[in-house]
Amino acid sequence: MQRYLALDFIRGCAILGILLLNIVGFGLPAAAYLNPAWHNNLSTPDIWTWALLDAFAQLKFLTLFALLFGAGLQMQLPRGSRWLTARLSLLVLLGFIHGVFFWEGDILLDYGIIGLVVWRMLRDVPATRALFHTGVLLYLIGCAVLLVFGSISDPEPTRSWLPGASDLQYEQFWKLQGGWEAVQNRLDHLSSGLMALASQYGWQLAGLMMIGAALMRSGWWKGEYSPQHYRRTAAIMLGISFTIAIPGVLAQWLLHWEFRWTAFYLQAPRDLASPFISLGYAALCLGFWTQISRWRISYMIQCVGRMALSNYLLQTVICTTLFYRFELFMHFDRLGLLMLVPAIWLVNILFSVIWLRFFPQGPCEWIWRFLTRLAAGKPSAQLPNR
């Protein structure tokens, strides 16, 4: 299958960018992910860190990764139903293991489940424009469902939004101690996540995958349009998106992160802006790819993108070791956690560059491909040598 170096670069940026938010999920209580006012000691640097990340990174890199995942499904379609079903089923299994035994913030399970539905839709919708419009519609349905949830929710904040001292102590206990207690809590989190996937987030994720697939069909991801087109698209997309997103960030701040508004209603501006921002970032990369491809760091980030699964799981290994095994959980504020991110990025980059000097693909990618061939009935002799 042909490799598109610009896509490897964009995928690498997405994997590295995801850590900007995931580091909060690793290093602070679950309530802190969306609510910077989860405790009473809210500092000015913490607020500004939250605001900048919310405007420029929150959901944006996950959205970008979902769009690329859909593009990948489109590229994999010629391999047939057995290949795709096996590949995505294995991703579901890996996501379950990752989410239950390692970290409750897993996204692989969601991508695998929705991917099993979406690839059939890609197969059955031959028109690119119809596919794109269906993706947009599904995404908007997910945004509307979130507003419905807000209208029927209790205005009083839940313990997951404003945890008490005992809640924080218990969360710290099971995350640091691990064992069966941690597994039970992650299973609870998994069940809640599956309910959210079925009722709201799944609509958005399916829509993004379909939009990404439609853009791959049209040649947009392949760089088949002019640099001027991509640069103009980036300017328009980013202009529209920040016009939507920044007022939402300011409104949350002014409302002091009031539960119903911040958890539901003001998620809508972020959700609506995220696809525009993500595609704007991608368009910038594609529009200036001739210049970007000359940078040495570009090749390094491409390596990260080629080993996206391995690097995503490596981030889990690093962060769970730092925060749970070395007991650094709740020892940093947002700004402090953000300062740790470049060091983890460096590990991702060095690992990817060194590994790909000796092997054609990442370790997890190779295992995934090997098991897919076995499950799909392909002879293992066809596997490339490592």
PDB file of C-alpha atoms in Angstrom, residues 11-260:
ATOM      1  CA  ARG A  11      -0.677  11.460  12.074  1.00  0.00           C
ATOM      2  CA  GLY A  12       2.520  11.912  14.063  1.00  0.00           C
ATOM      3  CA  CYS A  13       1.454  15.431  15.034  1.00  0.00           C
ATOM      4  CA  ALA A  14      -1.931  14.057  16.116  1.00  0.00           C
ATOM      5  CA  ILE A  15      -0.370  11.369  18.338  1.00  0.00           C
ATOM      6  CA  LEU A  16       1.995  13.869  19.942  1.00  0.00           C
ATOM      7  CA  GLY A  17      -0.788  16.443  20.299  1.00  0.00           C
ATOM      8  CA  ILE A  18      -3.139  13.998  22.030  1.00  0.00           C
ATOM      9  CA  LEU A  19      -0.677  13.846  24.922  1.00  0.00           C
ATOM     10  CA  LEU A  20      -1.219  17.554  25.654  1.00  0.00           C
ATOM     11  CA  LEU A  21      -4.628  16.634  27.088  1.00  0.00           C
ATOM     12  CA  ASN A  22      -4.039  13.019  28.083  1.00  0.00           C
ATOM     13  CA  ILE A  23      -1.281  14.100  30.463  1.00  0.00           C
ATOM     14  CA  VAL A  24      -4.028  15.748  32.550  1.00  0.00           C
ATOM     15  CA  GLY A  25      -5.968  12.477  32.558  1.00  0.00           C
ATOM     16  CA  PHE A  26      -2.893  10.653  33.824  1.00  0.00           C
ATOM     17  CA  GLY A  27      -1.632  13.169  36.363  1.00  0.00           C
ATOM     18  CA  LEU A  28      -4.826  14.628  37.859  1.00  0.00           C
ATOM     19  CA  PRO A  29      -8.227  13.285  38.984  1.00  0.00           C
ATOM     20  CA  ALA A  30     -10.783  12.505  36.281  1.00  0.00           C
ATOM     21  CA  ALA A  31     -12.791  15.609  37.212  1.00  0.00           C
ATOM     22  CA  ALA A  32      -9.879  17.854  36.200  1.00  0.00           C
ATOM     23  CA  TYR A  33     -10.023  16.850  32.534  1.00  0.00           C
ATOM     24  CA  LEU A  34     -12.889  19.225  31.707  1.00  0.00           C
ATOM     25  CA  ASN A  35     -13.200  21.200  34.921  1.00  0.00           C
ATOM     26  CA  PRO A  36     -10.177  23.274  36.002  1.00  0.00           C
ATOM     27  CA  ALA A  37     -12.179  24.358  39.072  1.00  0.00           C
ATOM     28  CA  TRP A  38     -12.329  20.803  40.456  1.00  0.00           C
ATOM     29  CA  HIS A  39     -10.561  22.059  43.589  1.00  0.00           C
ATOM     30  CA  ASN A  40     -10.524  25.345  45.477  1.00  0.00           C
ATOM     31  CA  ASN A  41      -6.890  26.293  44.806  1.00  0.00           C
ATOM     32  CA  LEU A  42      -7.267  27.523  41.239  1.00  0.00           C
ATOM     33  CA  SER A  43      -4.229  29.607  40.247  1.00  0.00           C
ATOM     34  CA  THR A  44      -3.925  32.099  37.415  1.00  0.00           C
ATOM     35  CA  PRO A  45      -1.285  30.023  35.545  1.00  0.00           C
ATOM     36  CA  ASP A  46      -3.572  26.999  35.818  1.00  0.00           C
ATOM     37  CA  ILE A  47      -6.495  28.947  34.327  1.00  0.00           C
ATOM     38  CA  TRP A  48      -4.433  30.268  31.428  1.00  0.00           C
ATOM     39  CA  THR A  49      -2.977  26.834  30.727  1.00  0.00           C
ATOM     40  CA  TRP A  50      -6.496  25.387  30.645  1.00  0.00           C
ATOM     41  CA  ALA A  51      -7.758  28.205  28.403  1.00  0.00           C
ATOM     42  CA  LEU A  52      -4.978  27.885  25.828  1.00  0.00           C
ATOM     43  CA  LEU A  53      -5.235  24.103  25.706  1.00  0.00           C
ATOM     44  CA  ASP A  54      -9.017  24.263  25.466  1.00  0.00           C
ATOM     45  CA  ALA A  55      -8.878  26.692  22.561  1.00  0.00           C
ATOM     46  CA  PHE A  56      -6.037  25.120  20.581  1.00  0.00           C
ATOM     47  CA  ALA A  57      -5.762  21.450  21.606  1.00  0.00           C
ATOM     48  CA  GLN A  58      -8.772  20.108  23.550  1.00  0.00           C
ATOM     49  CA  LEU A  59     -10.519  17.593  21.264  1.00  0.00           C
ATOM     50  CA  LYS A  60      -8.680  18.978  18.205  1.00  0.00           C
ATOM     51  CA  PHE A  61      -6.027  16.279  17.946  1.00  0.00           C
ATOM     52  CA  LEU A  62      -8.496  13.514  18.788  1.00  0.00           C
ATOM     53  CA  THR A  63     -10.705  14.883  16.018  1.00  0.00           C
ATOM     54  CA  LEU A  64      -7.744  14.950  13.648  1.00  0.00           C
ATOM     55  CA  PHE A  65      -6.903  11.360  14.539  1.00  0.00           C
ATOM     56  CA  ALA A  66     -10.517  10.273  13.935  1.00  0.00           C
ATOM     57  CA  LEU A  67     -10.474  11.927  10.496  1.00  0.00           C
ATOM     58  CA  LEU A  68      -7.228  10.114   9.668  1.00  0.00           C
ATOM     59  CA  PHE A  69      -8.663   6.845  10.987  1.00  0.00           C
ATOM     60  CA  GLY A  70     -11.531   7.196   8.515  1.00  0.00           C
ATOM     61  CA  ALA A  71      -9.050   7.921   5.724  1.00  0.00           C
ATOM     62  CA  GLY A  72      -7.192   4.758   6.702  1.00  0.00           C
ATOM     63  CA  LEU A  73     -10.388   2.710   6.560  1.00  0.00           C
ATOM     64  CA  GLN A  74     -10.981   3.990   3.036  1.00  0.00           C
ATOM     65  CA  MET A  75      -7.470   2.934   2.033  1.00  0.00           C
ATOM     66  CA  GLN A  76      -7.983  -0.528   3.580  1.00  0.00           C
ATOM     67  CA  LEU A  77     -11.288  -1.212   1.786  1.00  0.00           C
ATOM     68  CA  PRO A  78      -9.687  -3.100  -1.149  1.00  0.00           C
ATOM     69  CA  ARG A  79      -8.389  -5.710   1.303  1.00  0.00           C
ATOM     70  CA  GLY A  80     -11.917  -6.980   1.791  1.00  0.00           C
ATOM     71  CA  SER A  81     -14.380  -7.609   4.594  1.00  0.00           C
ATOM     72  CA  ARG A  82     -12.486 -10.433   6.321  1.00  0.00           C
ATOM     73  CA  TRP A  83      -9.361  -8.298   6.652  1.00  0.00           C
ATOM     74  CA  LEU A  84     -11.186  -5.228   7.952  1.00  0.00           C
ATOM     75  CA  THR A  85     -13.398  -7.175  10.344  1.00  0.00           C
ATOM     76  CA  ALA A  86     -10.414  -9.019  11.784  1.00  0.00           C
ATOM     77  CA  ARG A  87      -8.295  -5.870  12.039  1.00  0.00           C
ATOM     78  CA  LEU A  88     -10.962  -3.832  13.801  1.00  0.00           C
ATOM     79  CA  SER A  89     -12.039  -6.684  16.081  1.00  0.00           C
ATOM     80  CA  LEU A  90      -8.457  -7.026  17.254  1.00  0.00           C
ATOM     81  CA  LEU A  91      -8.391  -3.280  17.893  1.00  0.00           C
ATOM     82  CA  VAL A  92     -11.515  -3.662  20.051  1.00  0.00           C
ATOM     83  CA  LEU A  93      -9.794  -6.438  22.014  1.00  0.00           C
ATOM     84  CA  LEU A  94      -6.626  -4.384  22.437  1.00  0.00           C
ATOM     85  CA  GLY A  95      -8.681  -1.369  23.541  1.00  0.00           C
ATOM     86  CA  PHE A  96     -10.494  -3.482  26.125  1.00  0.00           C
ATOM     87  CA  ILE A  97      -7.211  -4.769  27.556  1.00  0.00           C
ATOM     88  CA  HIS A  98      -5.671  -1.289  27.525  1.00  0.00           C
ATOM     89  CA  GLY A  99      -8.717   0.349  29.106  1.00  0.00           C
ATOM     90  CA  VAL A 100      -9.281  -2.235  31.838  1.00  0.00           C
ATOM     91  CA  PHE A 101      -5.752  -3.164  32.857  1.00  0.00           C
ATOM     92  CA  PHE A 102      -3.708  -0.052  32.080  1.00  0.00           C
ATOM     93  CA  TRP A 103      -5.570   3.252  31.721  1.00  0.00           C
ATOM     94  CA  GLU A 104      -9.242   4.172  31.753  1.00  0.00           C
ATOM     95  CA  GLY A 105      -8.776   6.930  29.139  1.00  0.00           C
ATOM     96  CA  ASP A 106      -8.420   4.457  26.247  1.00  0.00           C
ATOM     97  CA  ILE A 107      -9.728   5.443  22.786  1.00  0.00           C
ATOM     98  CA  LEU A 108      -8.863   2.254  20.877  1.00  0.00           C
ATOM     99  CA  LEU A 109     -12.014   0.414  21.934  1.00  0.00           C
ATOM    100  CA  ASP A 110     -14.237   3.247  20.704  1.00  0.00           C
ATOM    101  CA  TYR A 111     -12.402   3.478  17.383  1.00  0.00           C
ATOM    102  CA  GLY A 112     -12.601  -0.265  16.859  1.00  0.00           C
ATOM    103  CA  ILE A 113     -16.328  -0.508  17.613  1.00  0.00           C
ATOM    104  CA  ILE A 114     -17.316   2.469  15.467  1.00  0.00           C
ATOM    105  CA  GLY A 115     -14.894   1.394  12.755  1.00  0.00           C
ATOM    106  CA  LEU A 116     -16.699  -1.951  12.471  1.00  0.00           C
ATOM    107  CA  VAL A 117     -19.857  -0.021  11.600  1.00  0.00           C
ATOM    108  CA  VAL A 118     -18.320   2.711   9.475  1.00  0.00           C
ATOM    109  CA  TRP A 119     -16.314   0.575   7.056  1.00  0.00           C
ATOM    110  CA  ARG A 120     -19.538  -1.062   5.867  1.00  0.00           C
ATOM    111  CA  MET A 121     -21.027   2.377   5.294  1.00  0.00           C
ATOM    112  CA  LEU A 122     -17.963   3.340   3.265  1.00  0.00           C
ATOM    113  CA  ARG A 123     -18.434   0.236   1.155  1.00  0.00           C
ATOM    114  CA  ASP A 124     -22.129   0.883   0.572  1.00  0.00           C
ATOM    115  CA  VAL A 125     -22.013   4.632  -0.156  1.00  0.00           C
ATOM    116  CA  PRO A 126     -20.326   5.046  -3.548  1.00  0.00           C
ATOM    117  CA  ALA A 127     -20.792   8.813  -3.902  1.00  0.00           C
ATOM    118  CA  THR A 128     -18.077  10.880  -2.210  1.00  0.00           C
ATOM    119  CA  ARG A 129     -20.309  13.899  -1.683  1.00  0.00           C
ATOM    120  CA  ALA A 130     -23.073  11.771  -0.131  1.00  0.00           C
ATOM    121  CA  LEU A 131     -20.503  10.192   2.187  1.00  0.00           C
ATOM    122  CA  PHE A 132     -19.230  13.604   3.271  1.00  0.00           C
ATOM    123  CA  HIS A 133     -22.719  14.993   3.863  1.00  0.00           C
ATOM    124  CA  THR A 134     -23.721  11.901   5.856  1.00  0.00           C
ATOM    125  CA  GLY A 135     -20.639  12.320   8.014  1.00  0.00           C
ATOM    126  CA  VAL A 136     -21.486  15.957   8.703  1.00  0.00           C
ATOM    127  CA  LEU A 137     -25.067  15.027   9.579  1.00  0.00           C
ATOM    128  CA  LEU A 138     -23.987  12.297  12.010  1.00  0.00           C
ATOM    129  CA  TYR A 139     -21.548  14.663  13.696  1.00  0.00           C
ATOM    130  CA  LEU A 140     -24.226  17.325  14.138  1.00  0.00           C
ATOM    131  CA  ILE A 141     -26.602  14.722  15.599  1.00  0.00           C
ATOM    132  CA  GLY A 142     -23.958  13.955  18.226  1.00  0.00           C
ATOM    133  CA  CYS A 143     -23.686  17.661  19.067  1.00  0.00           C
ATOM    134  CA  ALA A 144     -27.490  17.942  19.342  1.00  0.00           C
ATOM    135  CA  VAL A 145     -27.701  14.913  21.649  1.00  0.00           C
ATOM    136  CA  LEU A 146     -25.212  16.611  23.987  1.00  0.00           C
ATOM    137  CA  LEU A 147     -27.507  19.642  24.220  1.00  0.00           C
ATOM    138  CA  VAL A 148     -30.475  17.368  24.951  1.00  0.00           C
ATOM    139  CA  PHE A 149     -28.519  15.740  27.767  1.00  0.00           C
ATOM    140  CA  GLY A 150     -27.810  19.195  29.157  1.00  0.00           C
ATOM    141  CA  SER A 151     -31.494  20.130  29.142  1.00  0.00           C
ATOM    142  CA  ILE A 152     -32.522  17.031  31.119  1.00  0.00           C
ATOM    143  CA  SER A 153     -29.565  16.916  33.503  1.00  0.00           C
ATOM    144  CA  ASP A 154     -29.697  17.905  37.151  1.00  0.00           C
ATOM    145  CA  PRO A 155     -28.302  21.444  37.570  1.00  0.00           C
ATOM    146  CA  GLU A 156     -26.470  20.374  40.719  1.00  0.00           C
ATOM    147  CA  PRO A 157     -22.892  19.227  40.001  1.00  0.00           C
ATOM    148  CA  THR A 158     -22.184  15.531  40.352  1.00  0.00           C
ATOM    149  CA  ARG A 159     -19.318  14.078  42.343  1.00  0.00           C
ATOM    150  CA  SER A 160     -17.545  13.324  39.095  1.00  0.00           C
ATOM    151  CA  TRP A 161     -17.540  17.085  38.378  1.00  0.00           C
ATOM    152  CA  LEU A 162     -16.807  18.395  41.894  1.00  0.00           C
ATOM    153  CA  PRO A 163     -15.330  15.496  43.870  1.00  0.00           C
ATOM    154  CA  GLY A 164     -15.116  15.686  47.639  1.00  0.00           C
ATOM    155  CA  ALA A 165     -12.015  14.995  49.686  1.00  0.00           C
ATOM    156  CA  SER A 166     -13.010  11.350  50.189  1.00  0.00           C
ATOM    157  CA  ASP A 167     -13.604  10.903  46.451  1.00  0.00           C
ATOM    158  CA  LEU A 168     -10.159  12.282  45.646  1.00  0.00           C
ATOM    159  CA  GLN A 169      -8.541  10.145  48.301  1.00  0.00           C
ATOM    160  CA  TYR A 170     -10.218   7.005  46.978  1.00  0.00           C
ATOM    161  CA  GLU A 171      -9.274   7.772  43.363  1.00  0.00           C
ATOM    162  CA  GLN A 172      -5.687   8.301  44.421  1.00  0.00           C
ATOM    163  CA  PHE A 173      -5.785   5.039  46.372  1.00  0.00           C
ATOM    164  CA  TRP A 174      -6.933   2.758  43.574  1.00  0.00           C
ATOM    165  CA  LYS A 175      -4.763   4.386  40.931  1.00  0.00           C
ATOM    166  CA  LEU A 176      -1.615   4.061  43.028  1.00  0.00           C
ATOM    167  CA  GLN A 177      -2.393   0.638  44.484  1.00  0.00           C
ATOM    168  CA  GLY A 178      -3.634  -0.964  41.276  1.00  0.00           C
ATOM    169  CA  GLY A 179      -4.826  -4.557  41.483  1.00  0.00           C
ATOM    170  CA  TRP A 180      -8.438  -5.715  41.445  1.00  0.00           C
ATOM    171  CA  GLU A 181      -9.702  -2.442  42.921  1.00  0.00           C
ATOM    172  CA  ALA A 182      -8.312  -0.555  39.923  1.00  0.00           C
ATOM    173  CA  VAL A 183      -9.723  -3.109  37.480  1.00  0.00           C
ATOM    174  CA  GLN A 184     -13.204  -2.744  38.987  1.00  0.00           C
ATOM    175  CA  ASN A 185     -13.077   1.034  38.728  1.00  0.00           C
ATOM    176  CA  ARG A 186     -11.857   0.877  35.145  1.00  0.00           C
ATOM    177  CA  LEU A 187     -14.655  -1.547  34.299  1.00  0.00           C
ATOM    178  CA  ASP A 188     -17.140   0.955  35.736  1.00  0.00           C
ATOM    179  CA  HIS A 189     -15.540   3.683  33.645  1.00  0.00           C
ATOM    180  CA  LEU A 190     -15.687   1.418  30.594  1.00  0.00           C
ATOM    181  CA  SER A 191     -19.406   0.767  31.024  1.00  0.00           C
ATOM    182  CA  SER A 192     -20.093   4.510  31.318  1.00  0.00           C
ATOM    183  CA  GLY A 193     -17.939   5.161  28.269  1.00  0.00           C
ATOM    184  CA  LEU A 194     -19.805   2.574  26.203  1.00  0.00           C
ATOM    185  CA  MET A 195     -23.114   4.163  27.167  1.00  0.00           C
ATOM    186  CA  ALA A 196     -21.789   7.568  26.058  1.00  0.00           C
ATOM    187  CA  LEU A 197     -20.469   6.015  22.850  1.00  0.00           C
ATOM    188  CA  ALA A 198     -23.849   4.481  22.026  1.00  0.00           C
ATOM    189  CA  SER A 199     -25.897   7.549  22.873  1.00  0.00           C
ATOM    190  CA  GLN A 200     -23.763  10.545  21.884  1.00  0.00           C
ATOM    191  CA  TYR A 201     -20.034  10.274  21.136  1.00  0.00           C
ATOM    192  CA  GLY A 202     -20.458   7.416  18.671  1.00  0.00           C
ATOM    193  CA  TRP A 203     -22.450   9.669  16.331  1.00  0.00           C
ATOM    194  CA  GLN A 204     -19.645  12.197  16.278  1.00  0.00           C
ATOM    195  CA  LEU A 205     -16.906   9.606  15.886  1.00  0.00           C
ATOM    196  CA  ALA A 206     -18.703   7.875  13.012  1.00  0.00           C
ATOM    197  CA  GLY A 207     -19.294  11.232  11.338  1.00  0.00           C
ATOM    198  CA  LEU A 208     -15.627  12.198  11.589  1.00  0.00           C
ATOM    199  CA  MET A 209     -14.498   8.867  10.158  1.00  0.00           C
ATOM    200  CA  MET A 210     -16.862   9.268   7.215  1.00  0.00           C
ATOM    201  CA  ILE A 211     -15.689  12.822   6.576  1.00  0.00           C
ATOM    202  CA  GLY A 212     -12.070  11.628   6.677  1.00  0.00           C
ATOM    203  CA  ALA A 213     -12.863   8.803   4.254  1.00  0.00           C
ATOM    204  CA  ALA A 214     -14.645  11.183   1.874  1.00  0.00           C
ATOM    205  CA  LEU A 215     -11.627  13.498   1.886  1.00  0.00           C
ATOM    206  CA  MET A 216      -9.389  10.532   1.069  1.00  0.00           C
ATOM    207  CA  ARG A 217     -11.629   9.562  -1.846  1.00  0.00           C
ATOM    208  CA  SER A 218     -11.526  13.102  -3.190  1.00  0.00           C
ATOM    209  CA  GLY A 219      -7.720  13.175  -3.086  1.00  0.00           C
ATOM    210  CA  TRP A 220      -7.619  15.933  -0.445  1.00  0.00           C
ATOM    211  CA  TRP A 221      -5.521  13.927   2.008  1.00  0.00           C
ATOM    212  CA  LYS A 222      -3.193  12.836  -0.804  1.00  0.00           C
ATOM    213  CA  GLY A 223      -2.151  16.402  -1.545  1.00  0.00           C
ATOM    214  CA  GLU A 224      -3.739  16.401  -5.014  1.00  0.00           C
ATOM    215  CA  TYR A 225      -4.913  20.010  -4.706  1.00  0.00           C
ATOM    216  CA  SER A 226      -2.742  23.072  -5.142  1.00  0.00           C
ATOM    217  CA  PRO A 227      -0.771  24.575  -2.240  1.00  0.00           C
ATOM    218  CA  GLN A 228      -2.866  27.728  -2.616  1.00  0.00           C
ATOM    219  CA  HIS A 229      -6.036  25.690  -2.083  1.00  0.00           C
ATOM    220  CA  TYR A 230      -4.725  24.202   1.158  1.00  0.00           C
ATOM    221  CA  ARG A 231      -3.443  27.527   2.453  1.00  0.00           C
ATOM    222  CA  ARG A 232      -6.721  29.246   1.652  1.00  0.00           C
ATOM    223  CA  THR A 233      -8.623  26.380   3.285  1.00  0.00           C
ATOM    224  CA  ALA A 234      -6.463  26.657   6.401  1.00  0.00           C
ATOM    225  CA  ALA A 235      -7.101  30.388   6.691  1.00  0.00           C
ATOM    226  CA  ILE A 236     -10.854  29.955   6.295  1.00  0.00           C
ATOM    227  CA  MET A 237     -11.131  26.936   8.584  1.00  0.00           C
ATOM    228  CA  LEU A 238      -9.033  28.390  11.379  1.00  0.00           C
ATOM    229  CA  GLY A 239     -10.751  31.759  11.120  1.00  0.00           C
ATOM    230  CA  ILE A 240     -14.207  30.201  11.436  1.00  0.00           C
ATOM    231  CA  SER A 241     -13.193  27.784  14.165  1.00  0.00           C
ATOM    232  CA  PHE A 242     -11.549  30.238  16.533  1.00  0.00           C
ATOM    233  CA  THR A 243     -14.490  32.592  16.104  1.00  0.00           C
ATOM    234  CA  ILE A 244     -16.640  29.766  17.489  1.00  0.00           C
ATOM    235  CA  ALA A 245     -14.244  28.310  20.054  1.00  0.00           C
ATOM    236  CA  ILE A 246     -12.799  31.325  21.851  1.00  0.00           C
ATOM    237  CA  PRO A 247     -16.156  32.768  23.013  1.00  0.00           C
ATOM    238  CA  GLY A 248     -16.971  29.317  24.415  1.00  0.00           C
ATOM    239  CA  VAL A 249     -13.733  29.288  26.390  1.00  0.00           C
ATOM    240  CA  LEU A 250     -14.388  32.790  27.726  1.00  0.00           C
ATOM    241  CA  ALA A 251     -17.966  31.890  28.668  1.00  0.00           C
ATOM    242  CA  GLN A 252     -16.806  28.899  30.722  1.00  0.00           C
ATOM    243  CA  TRP A 253     -14.287  31.102  32.502  1.00  0.00           C
ATOM    244  CA  LEU A 254     -16.850  33.837  33.237  1.00  0.00           C
ATOM    245  CA  LEU A 255     -19.380  31.287  34.500  1.00  0.00           C
ATOM    246  CA  HIS A 256     -16.694  29.791  36.766  1.00  0.00           C
ATOM    247  CA  TRP A 257     -17.183  26.396  35.126  1.00  0.00           C
ATOM    248  CA  GLU A 258     -20.771  26.020  36.283  1.00  0.00           C
ATOM    249  CA  PHE A 259     -21.724  22.351  35.881  1.00  0.00           C
ATOM    250  CA  ARG A 260     -24.596  22.294  33.414  1.00  0.00           C
TER     251      ARG A 260
END
